[in-house]
């Protein structure tokens, strides 16, 4: 991405502990302009939405699967009448959500794949390792809970889940402990599960809670987050107008790997193309309707990482649909 002056960062519209990650970089990459139409696929606390609408006289559709996030956004809608439109739903369904509102093309899409600060901080949602609450983890408050998975999955399937979605190398040890413990009493709360995991896990030298990866795995499975990322990326590039940009901020390697591969493929930069295989070169040429705006992922500044620990693992990647010839 070419160098750009960092735009003025609008204040957090919600107050409290919600801090949008890499906000200046998101705005610089998206480059909002007057009269354009954008979509924030992960509205959350409204930090990106507020900044985008403050940066330009544009229209923004803000999507969130969490009904509480939509309800919190009412004040922001009042601040930008006629310009901010809240949409309850999954960003993987943005094609149908936009079609229902008569929107056929977008000038930009932003996806922040992290869990909202509000979801983490509200113990009753079951995402937090810092406060006890029901073992839930559902963003939409519908479907199976984390407790149902922990209390019903066979030991091998539970171990595979922790390994594949949490990249937890002690997955089998943890699964064995969970299955043994639930035989005495089912898991109902976050602290109950965390305590069981702590009993069989060594202390992490980085200071990270040793149950973090297991909680991540359960959250990803409960909400089908990786599947949602794949569907959202595909829908986003279908909606982008010529010159439109897709900006994605991810927070762990599984998501970032999906985003990296997807964007490189869309830009015709799929690894493995060879001059000795003309068909592979042709495939890449036909796919190059997009160009990479970030040759490597952008990372948060040292200052942001120090002031907001949740930003430390963030990675920003972006692509742009090429203008029509």
mmCIF file of C-alpha atoms in Angstrom:
data_model
loop_
_atom_site.group_PDB
_atom_site.id
_atom_site.type_symbol
_atom_site.label_atom_id
_atom_site.label_comp_id
_atom_site.label_asym_id
_atom_site.label_seq_id
_atom_site.Cartn_x
_atom_site.Cartn_y
_atom_site.Cartn_z
ATOM 1 C CA UNK A 1 0.000 0.000 0.000
ATOM 2 C CA UNK A 2 1.312 3.435 -0.816
ATOM 3 C CA UNK A 3 2.080 5.719 2.088
ATOM 4 C CA UNK A 4 -0.763 7.941 3.260
ATOM 5 C CA UNK A 5 -1.217 10.483 5.981
ATOM 6 C CA UNK A 6 -3.134 9.009 8.891
ATOM 7 C CA UNK A 7 -6.643 10.488 8.915
ATOM 8 C CA UNK A 8 -8.105 12.017 12.016
ATOM 9 C CA UNK A 9 -9.383 9.207 14.231
ATOM 10 C CA UNK A 10 -12.918 9.880 15.415
ATOM 11 C CA UNK A 11 -13.599 9.367 19.113
ATOM 12 C CA UNK A 12 -15.175 6.151 20.318
ATOM 13 C CA UNK A 13 -18.947 6.662 19.988
ATOM 14 C CA UNK A 14 -19.859 4.300 22.766
ATOM 15 C CA UNK A 15 -17.493 5.257 25.521
ATOM 16 C CA UNK A 16 -16.525 2.594 28.005
ATOM 17 C CA UNK A 17 -13.852 0.042 27.147
ATOM 18 C CA UNK A 18 -14.481 -0.387 23.433
ATOM 19 C CA UNK A 19 -11.310 0.464 21.483
ATOM 20 C CA UNK A 20 -11.354 -0.131 17.688
ATOM 21 C CA UNK A 21 -8.165 -1.924 16.642
ATOM 22 C CA UNK A 22 -5.868 -0.378 13.976
ATOM 23 C CA UNK A 23 -8.470 2.311 13.314
ATOM 24 C CA UNK A 24 -6.067 4.762 11.638
ATOM 25 C CA UNK A 25 -4.745 2.013 9.356
ATOM 26 C CA UNK A 26 -8.251 0.851 8.476
ATOM 27 C CA UNK A 27 -9.286 4.385 7.489
ATOM 28 C CA UNK A 28 -6.093 5.016 5.506
ATOM 29 C CA UNK A 29 -6.574 1.765 3.580
ATOM 30 C CA UNK A 30 -10.317 2.066 2.993
ATOM 31 C CA UNK A 31 -9.967 5.786 2.046
ATOM 32 C CA UNK A 32 -13.671 6.741 2.498
ATOM 33 C CA UNK A 33 -14.949 9.341 0.038
ATOM 34 C CA UNK A 34 -18.039 11.508 -0.255
ATOM 35 C CA UNK A 35 -21.036 9.945 -1.971
ATOM 36 C CA UNK A 36 -19.716 6.378 -1.723
ATOM 37 C CA UNK A 37 -21.432 3.378 -0.117
ATOM 38 C CA UNK A 38 -19.665 1.120 2.371
ATOM 39 C CA UNK A 39 -20.399 -1.904 4.532
ATOM 40 C CA UNK A 40 -19.052 -2.595 8.004
ATOM 41 C CA UNK A 41 -19.664 -6.315 8.353
ATOM 42 C CA UNK A 42 -18.799 -6.474 12.046
ATOM 43 C CA UNK A 43 -20.410 -3.421 13.657
ATOM 44 C CA UNK A 44 -19.620 -4.379 17.260
ATOM 45 C CA UNK A 45 -19.263 -1.194 19.303
ATOM 46 C CA UNK A 46 -19.493 1.087 16.267
ATOM 47 C CA UNK A 47 -15.897 2.320 16.331
ATOM 48 C CA UNK A 48 -15.169 1.765 12.640
ATOM 49 C CA UNK A 49 -18.644 2.912 11.608
ATOM 50 C CA UNK A 50 -18.320 6.179 13.482
ATOM 51 C CA UNK A 51 -14.875 6.858 12.012
ATOM 52 C CA UNK A 52 -15.919 6.064 8.428
ATOM 53 C CA UNK A 53 -18.982 8.294 8.598
ATOM 54 C CA UNK A 54 -16.961 11.085 10.227
ATOM 55 C CA UNK A 55 -14.259 10.877 7.543
ATOM 56 C CA UNK A 56 -16.541 11.392 4.522
ATOM 57 C CA UNK A 57 -20.113 12.204 3.509
ATOM 58 C CA UNK A 58 -20.829 8.590 2.661
ATOM 59 C CA UNK A 59 -23.500 5.953 3.331
ATOM 60 C CA UNK A 60 -22.726 2.975 5.537
ATOM 61 C CA UNK A 61 -24.533 -0.313 6.089
ATOM 62 C CA UNK A 62 -23.449 -1.874 9.394
ATOM 63 C CA UNK A 63 -24.077 -5.587 9.877
ATOM 64 C CA UNK A 64 -23.869 -7.572 13.118
ATOM 65 C CA UNK A 65 -25.188 -10.985 14.104
ATOM 66 C CA UNK A 66 -25.456 -9.921 17.764
ATOM 67 C CA UNK A 67 -28.839 -8.287 18.479
ATOM 68 C CA UNK A 68 -27.322 -6.420 21.442
ATOM 69 C CA UNK A 69 -24.802 -4.727 19.129
ATOM 70 C CA UNK A 70 -27.625 -3.582 16.867
ATOM 71 C CA UNK A 71 -29.519 -2.175 19.835
ATOM 72 C CA UNK A 72 -26.441 -0.268 21.043
ATOM 73 C CA UNK A 73 -26.112 1.338 17.615
ATOM 74 C CA UNK A 74 -29.337 3.376 17.889
ATOM 75 C CA UNK A 75 -27.488 6.438 19.227
ATOM 76 C CA UNK A 76 -25.041 6.335 16.335
ATOM 77 C CA UNK A 77 -27.906 6.119 13.820
ATOM 78 C CA UNK A 78 -29.341 9.291 15.353
ATOM 79 C CA UNK A 79 -25.950 10.986 14.958
ATOM 80 C CA UNK A 80 -25.840 10.171 11.223
ATOM 81 C CA UNK A 81 -29.494 10.267 10.083
ATOM 82 C CA UNK A 82 -30.055 8.767 6.660
ATOM 83 C CA UNK A 83 -26.422 7.705 6.357
ATOM 84 C CA UNK A 84 -26.063 4.802 8.800
ATOM 85 C CA UNK A 85 -28.251 1.729 8.330
ATOM 86 C CA UNK A 86 -28.031 -1.075 10.905
ATOM 87 C CA UNK A 87 -28.647 -4.612 9.658
ATOM 88 C CA UNK A 88 -29.011 -7.610 11.957
ATOM 89 C CA UNK A 89 -27.521 -10.685 10.351
ATOM 90 C CA UNK A 90 -24.281 -12.437 9.470
ATOM 91 C CA UNK A 91 -21.740 -10.771 7.208
ATOM 92 C CA UNK A 92 -21.490 -14.054 5.304
ATOM 93 C CA UNK A 93 -25.046 -13.319 4.148
ATOM 94 C CA UNK A 94 -24.280 -9.776 2.948
ATOM 95 C CA UNK A 95 -25.298 -10.577 -0.641
ATOM 96 C CA UNK A 96 -28.880 -11.301 0.368
ATOM 97 C CA UNK A 97 -28.897 -8.616 3.087
ATOM 98 C CA UNK A 98 -27.846 -5.936 0.591
ATOM 99 C CA UNK A 99 -30.138 -7.246 -2.161
ATOM 100 C CA UNK A 100 -33.084 -6.920 0.214
ATOM 101 C CA UNK A 101 -32.195 -3.239 0.575
ATOM 102 C CA UNK A 102 -31.683 -2.599 -3.113
ATOM 103 C CA UNK A 103 -27.894 -2.331 -2.877
ATOM 104 C CA UNK A 104 -26.158 -3.948 -5.847
ATOM 105 C CA UNK A 105 -22.575 -2.717 -5.369
ATOM 106 C CA UNK A 106 -20.339 -1.344 -2.623
ATOM 107 C CA UNK A 107 -17.325 0.946 -2.694
ATOM 108 C CA UNK A 108 -15.757 -0.752 0.282
ATOM 109 C CA UNK A 109 -16.190 -3.481 2.897
ATOM 110 C CA UNK A 110 -14.544 -3.665 6.326
ATOM 111 C CA UNK A 111 -14.417 -6.838 8.430
ATOM 112 C CA UNK A 112 -12.995 -6.895 11.969
ATOM 113 C CA UNK A 113 -12.857 -10.598 12.799
ATOM 114 C CA UNK A 114 -12.196 -10.175 16.511
ATOM 115 C CA UNK A 115 -14.708 -10.723 19.259
ATOM 116 C CA UNK A 116 -16.348 -7.483 20.381
ATOM 117 C CA UNK A 117 -15.042 -5.963 23.598
ATOM 118 C CA UNK A 118 -18.620 -5.927 24.830
ATOM 119 C CA UNK A 119 -18.962 -9.686 24.340
ATOM 120 C CA UNK A 120 -15.707 -10.335 26.162
ATOM 121 C CA UNK A 121 -16.443 -7.948 29.027
ATOM 122 C CA UNK A 122 -19.997 -9.159 29.686
ATOM 123 C CA UNK A 123 -19.565 -12.235 31.870
ATOM 124 C CA UNK A 124 -23.064 -13.468 31.108
ATOM 125 C CA UNK A 125 -22.114 -14.020 27.463
ATOM 126 C CA UNK A 126 -19.635 -16.732 28.440
ATOM 127 C CA UNK A 127 -16.638 -15.494 26.405
ATOM 128 C CA UNK A 128 -14.476 -14.245 29.243
ATOM 129 C CA UNK A 129 -11.748 -15.972 31.225
ATOM 130 C CA UNK A 130 -11.642 -13.094 33.702
ATOM 131 C CA UNK A 131 -15.164 -13.301 35.133
ATOM 132 C CA UNK A 132 -17.434 -16.230 35.831
ATOM 133 C CA UNK A 133 -20.530 -16.669 33.712
ATOM 134 C CA UNK A 134 -22.622 -19.306 31.951
ATOM 135 C CA UNK A 135 -20.641 -21.400 29.446
ATOM 136 C CA UNK A 136 -22.481 -19.977 26.439
ATOM 137 C CA UNK A 137 -20.320 -18.179 23.793
ATOM 138 C CA UNK A 138 -23.147 -17.730 21.261
ATOM 139 C CA UNK A 139 -23.044 -14.427 19.405
ATOM 140 C CA UNK A 140 -26.661 -14.706 18.285
ATOM 141 C CA UNK A 141 -28.012 -16.360 21.426
ATOM 142 C CA UNK A 142 -29.367 -19.236 19.359
ATOM 143 C CA UNK A 143 -28.112 -22.730 18.609
ATOM 144 C CA UNK A 144 -25.917 -25.052 20.705
ATOM 145 C CA UNK A 145 -23.875 -23.496 23.518
ATOM 146 C CA UNK A 146 -20.267 -24.189 24.453
ATOM 147 C CA UNK A 147 -21.580 -26.089 27.475
ATOM 148 C CA UNK A 148 -23.466 -28.478 25.209
ATOM 149 C CA UNK A 149 -20.293 -29.203 23.229
ATOM 150 C CA UNK A 150 -18.149 -29.690 26.328
ATOM 151 C CA UNK A 151 -20.705 -31.962 27.980
ATOM 152 C CA UNK A 152 -21.635 -34.136 24.993
ATOM 153 C CA UNK A 153 -18.770 -34.481 22.504
ATOM 154 C CA UNK A 154 -16.860 -37.787 22.606
ATOM 155 C CA UNK A 155 -13.329 -37.426 23.965
ATOM 156 C CA UNK A 156 -11.585 -37.885 20.610
ATOM 157 C CA UNK A 157 -13.860 -35.405 18.835
ATOM 158 C CA UNK A 158 -13.360 -32.876 21.616
ATOM 159 C CA UNK A 159 -9.575 -33.288 21.399
ATOM 160 C CA UNK A 160 -9.656 -32.815 17.630
ATOM 161 C CA UNK A 161 -11.729 -29.650 18.065
ATOM 162 C CA UNK A 162 -9.234 -28.143 20.522
ATOM 163 C CA UNK A 163 -6.314 -29.048 18.251
ATOM 164 C CA UNK A 164 -7.787 -27.871 14.958
ATOM 165 C CA UNK A 165 -9.502 -24.663 16.059
ATOM 166 C CA UNK A 166 -7.409 -23.764 19.097
ATOM 167 C CA UNK A 167 -4.039 -25.071 17.911
ATOM 168 C CA UNK A 168 -3.782 -26.481 21.425
ATOM 169 C CA UNK A 169 -0.916 -28.983 21.618
ATOM 170 C CA UNK A 170 -2.221 -30.382 24.909
ATOM 171 C CA UNK A 171 -5.644 -31.060 23.377
ATOM 172 C CA UNK A 172 -5.800 -34.751 24.242
ATOM 173 C CA UNK A 173 -4.787 -34.158 27.848
ATOM 174 C CA UNK A 174 -7.455 -31.456 28.206
ATOM 175 C CA UNK A 175 -10.161 -33.547 26.524
ATOM 176 C CA UNK A 176 -9.396 -36.467 28.823
ATOM 177 C CA UNK A 177 -9.731 -34.231 31.881
ATOM 178 C CA UNK A 178 -13.001 -32.682 30.674
ATOM 179 C CA UNK A 179 -14.621 -36.041 29.980
ATOM 180 C CA UNK A 180 -13.543 -37.372 33.395
ATOM 181 C CA UNK A 181 -14.785 -34.273 35.213
ATOM 182 C CA UNK A 182 -18.154 -34.090 33.466
ATOM 183 C CA UNK A 183 -18.860 -37.612 34.671
ATOM 184 C CA UNK A 184 -19.196 -36.166 38.154
ATOM 185 C CA UNK A 185 -21.082 -32.994 37.206
ATOM 186 C CA UNK A 186 -21.757 -31.237 33.892
ATOM 187 C CA UNK A 187 -19.853 -28.060 33.068
ATOM 188 C CA UNK A 188 -22.068 -25.007 33.440
ATOM 189 C CA UNK A 189 -19.792 -21.983 33.895
ATOM 190 C CA UNK A 190 -16.660 -20.498 32.329
ATOM 191 C CA UNK A 191 -14.636 -20.639 35.532
ATOM 192 C CA UNK A 192 -15.593 -24.261 36.102
ATOM 193 C CA UNK A 193 -14.186 -25.193 32.693
ATOM 194 C CA UNK A 194 -11.122 -22.965 33.055
ATOM 195 C CA UNK A 195 -10.314 -24.520 36.437
ATOM 196 C CA UNK A 196 -10.440 -28.032 34.971
ATOM 197 C CA UNK A 197 -8.093 -27.021 32.149
ATOM 198 C CA UNK A 198 -5.704 -25.279 34.553
ATOM 199 C CA UNK A 199 -5.351 -28.526 36.532
ATOM 200 C CA UNK A 200 -3.695 -30.344 33.620
ATOM 201 C CA UNK A 201 -1.873 -27.481 31.901
ATOM 202 C CA UNK A 202 1.592 -26.056 32.577
ATOM 203 C CA UNK A 203 1.844 -22.311 33.122
ATOM 204 C CA UNK A 204 2.322 -20.441 29.849
ATOM 205 C CA UNK A 205 5.672 -18.570 29.947
ATOM 206 C CA UNK A 206 4.116 -15.675 28.003
ATOM 207 C CA UNK A 207 1.655 -15.054 30.835
ATOM 208 C CA UNK A 208 -1.348 -15.988 28.665
ATOM 209 C CA UNK A 209 -4.056 -17.906 30.494
ATOM 210 C CA UNK A 210 -3.504 -21.596 29.708
ATOM 211 C CA UNK A 211 -7.210 -22.052 28.914
ATOM 212 C CA UNK A 212 -7.196 -19.359 26.205
ATOM 213 C CA UNK A 213 -6.708 -21.662 23.219
ATOM 214 C CA UNK A 214 -9.411 -24.053 24.380
ATOM 215 C CA UNK A 215 -11.878 -21.193 24.834
ATOM 216 C CA UNK A 216 -10.984 -19.889 21.366
ATOM 217 C CA UNK A 217 -11.643 -23.298 19.830
ATOM 218 C CA UNK A 218 -15.052 -23.612 21.459
ATOM 219 C CA UNK A 219 -16.057 -20.063 20.428
ATOM 220 C CA UNK A 220 -15.030 -20.660 16.815
ATOM 221 C CA UNK A 221 -17.014 -23.902 16.700
ATOM 222 C CA UNK A 222 -20.128 -22.523 18.432
ATOM 223 C CA UNK A 223 -20.359 -19.623 15.974
ATOM 224 C CA UNK A 224 -18.904 -21.347 12.872
ATOM 225 C CA UNK A 225 -16.563 -18.361 12.616
ATOM 226 C CA UNK A 226 -14.108 -19.758 10.077
ATOM 227 C CA UNK A 227 -16.928 -20.804 7.757
ATOM 228 C CA UNK A 228 -18.394 -17.348 8.181
ATOM 229 C CA UNK A 229 -15.066 -15.757 7.219
ATOM 230 C CA UNK A 230 -14.924 -17.770 3.991
ATOM 231 C CA UNK A 231 -18.510 -16.916 3.085
ATOM 232 C CA UNK A 232 -17.996 -13.253 3.964
ATOM 233 C CA UNK A 233 -14.873 -12.860 1.841
ATOM 234 C CA UNK A 234 -16.554 -14.428 -1.171
ATOM 235 C CA UNK A 235 -19.666 -12.270 -0.780
ATOM 236 C CA UNK A 236 -17.616 -9.103 -0.316
ATOM 237 C CA UNK A 237 -15.671 -9.360 -3.566
ATOM 238 C CA UNK A 238 -18.864 -10.106 -5.453
ATOM 239 C CA UNK A 239 -20.333 -6.830 -4.187
ATOM 240 C CA UNK A 240 -17.311 -4.575 -4.716
ATOM 241 C CA UNK A 241 -17.629 -2.020 -7.502
ATOM 242 C CA UNK A 242 -14.575 -1.171 -9.665
ATOM 243 C CA UNK A 243 -12.131 0.600 -7.378
ATOM 244 C CA UNK A 244 -13.878 -0.862 -4.326
ATOM 245 C CA UNK A 245 -11.760 -2.082 -1.431
ATOM 246 C CA UNK A 246 -12.000 -4.968 1.021
ATOM 247 C CA UNK A 247 -10.180 -4.401 4.334
ATOM 248 C CA UNK A 248 -9.928 -7.252 6.847
ATOM 249 C CA UNK A 249 -8.473 -7.237 10.358
ATOM 250 C CA UNK A 250 -7.884 -10.703 11.806
ATOM 251 C CA UNK A 251 -6.605 -11.733 15.219
ATOM 252 C CA UNK A 252 -5.275 -15.256 15.019
ATOM 253 C CA UNK A 253 -3.434 -17.434 12.538
ATOM 254 C CA UNK A 254 -6.385 -19.559 11.423
ATOM 255 C CA UNK A 255 -8.390 -16.542 10.245
ATOM 256 C CA UNK A 256 -5.372 -14.733 8.824
ATOM 257 C CA UNK A 257 -4.364 -17.809 6.818
ATOM 258 C CA UNK A 258 -7.807 -17.901 5.184
ATOM 259 C CA UNK A 259 -7.714 -14.162 4.414
ATOM 260 C CA UNK A 260 -4.158 -14.296 3.055
ATOM 261 C CA UNK A 261 -4.887 -17.210 0.702
ATOM 262 C CA UNK A 262 -8.180 -15.723 -0.459
ATOM 263 C CA UNK A 263 -6.721 -12.316 -1.294
ATOM 264 C CA UNK A 264 -3.674 -13.722 -3.044
ATOM 265 C CA UNK A 265 -5.895 -15.972 -5.138
ATOM 266 C CA UNK A 266 -8.217 -13.087 -6.033
ATOM 267 C CA UNK A 267 -5.187 -11.032 -7.084
ATOM 268 C CA UNK A 268 -3.809 -13.839 -9.229
ATOM 269 C CA UNK A 269 -0.923 -14.410 -6.846
ATOM 270 C CA UNK A 270 -1.699 -18.041 -6.019
ATOM 271 C CA UNK A 271 1.541 -19.866 -5.120
ATOM 272 C CA UNK A 272 2.536 -22.631 -7.481
ATOM 273 C CA UNK A 273 2.063 -20.947 -10.849
ATOM 274 C CA UNK A 274 4.864 -22.062 -13.154
ATOM 275 C CA UNK A 275 6.123 -21.066 -16.599
ATOM 276 C CA UNK A 276 6.334 -24.803 -17.275
ATOM 277 C CA UNK A 277 2.569 -25.092 -16.713
ATOM 278 C CA UNK A 278 0.872 -22.619 -19.104
ATOM 279 C CA UNK A 279 -2.580 -23.538 -17.815
ATOM 280 C CA UNK A 280 -1.671 -22.366 -14.295
ATOM 281 C CA UNK A 281 -0.490 -19.012 -15.643
ATOM 282 C CA UNK A 282 -3.736 -18.604 -17.554
ATOM 283 C CA UNK A 283 -5.786 -19.433 -14.470
ATOM 284 C CA UNK A 284 -3.950 -16.769 -12.485
ATOM 285 C CA UNK A 285 -4.350 -14.184 -15.237
ATOM 286 C CA UNK A 286 -8.091 -14.766 -15.418
ATOM 287 C CA UNK A 287 -8.445 -14.377 -11.661
ATOM 288 C CA UNK A 288 -6.538 -11.093 -11.430
ATOM 289 C CA UNK A 289 -9.598 -8.835 -11.190
ATOM 290 C CA UNK A 290 -8.129 -7.528 -7.923
ATOM 291 C CA UNK A 291 -4.835 -6.089 -6.763
ATOM 292 C CA UNK A 292 -3.273 -6.457 -3.348
ATOM 293 C CA UNK A 293 -3.099 -3.250 -1.338
ATOM 294 C CA UNK A 294 -0.976 -4.958 1.323
ATOM 295 C CA UNK A 295 1.856 -7.158 0.049
ATOM 296 C CA UNK A 296 2.352 -8.274 3.645
ATOM 297 C CA UNK A 297 0.000 -7.863 6.577
ATOM 298 C CA UNK A 298 0.042 -4.507 8.376
ATOM 299 C CA UNK A 299 0.555 -4.727 12.133
ATOM 300 C CA UNK A 300 -0.470 -2.345 14.923
ATOM 301 C CA UNK A 301 2.022 0.240 16.082
ATOM 302 C CA UNK A 302 4.129 -0.366 19.171
ATOM 303 C CA UNK A 303 2.201 2.384 20.939
ATOM 304 C CA UNK A 304 -1.183 0.809 20.172
ATOM 305 C CA UNK A 305 -0.007 -2.641 21.218
ATOM 306 C CA UNK A 306 1.116 -1.216 24.557
ATOM 307 C CA UNK A 307 -2.052 0.787 25.174
ATOM 308 C CA UNK A 308 -4.487 -1.889 23.946
ATOM 309 C CA UNK A 309 -3.303 -5.485 24.570
ATOM 310 C CA UNK A 310 -6.153 -6.838 22.416
ATOM 311 C CA UNK A 311 -4.467 -5.248 19.378
ATOM 312 C CA UNK A 312 -1.200 -7.147 19.711
ATOM 313 C CA UNK A 313 -2.099 -10.065 17.460
ATOM 314 C CA UNK A 314 -3.990 -8.011 14.842
ATOM 315 C CA UNK A 315 -3.135 -8.225 11.146
ATOM 316 C CA UNK A 316 -4.639 -6.062 8.417
ATOM 317 C CA UNK A 317 -4.870 -7.189 4.781
ATOM 318 C CA UNK A 318 -6.657 -5.488 1.889
ATOM 319 C CA UNK A 319 -7.418 -5.830 -1.822
ATOM 320 C CA UNK A 320 -9.012 -3.557 -4.428
ATOM 321 C CA UNK A 321 -11.112 -4.436 -7.446
ATOM 322 C CA UNK A 322 -9.355 -3.106 -10.514
ATOM 323 C CA UNK A 323 -11.075 -0.291 -12.341
ATOM 324 C CA UNK A 324 -12.694 -1.233 -15.641
ATOM 325 C CA UNK A 325 -10.315 -0.829 -18.594
#
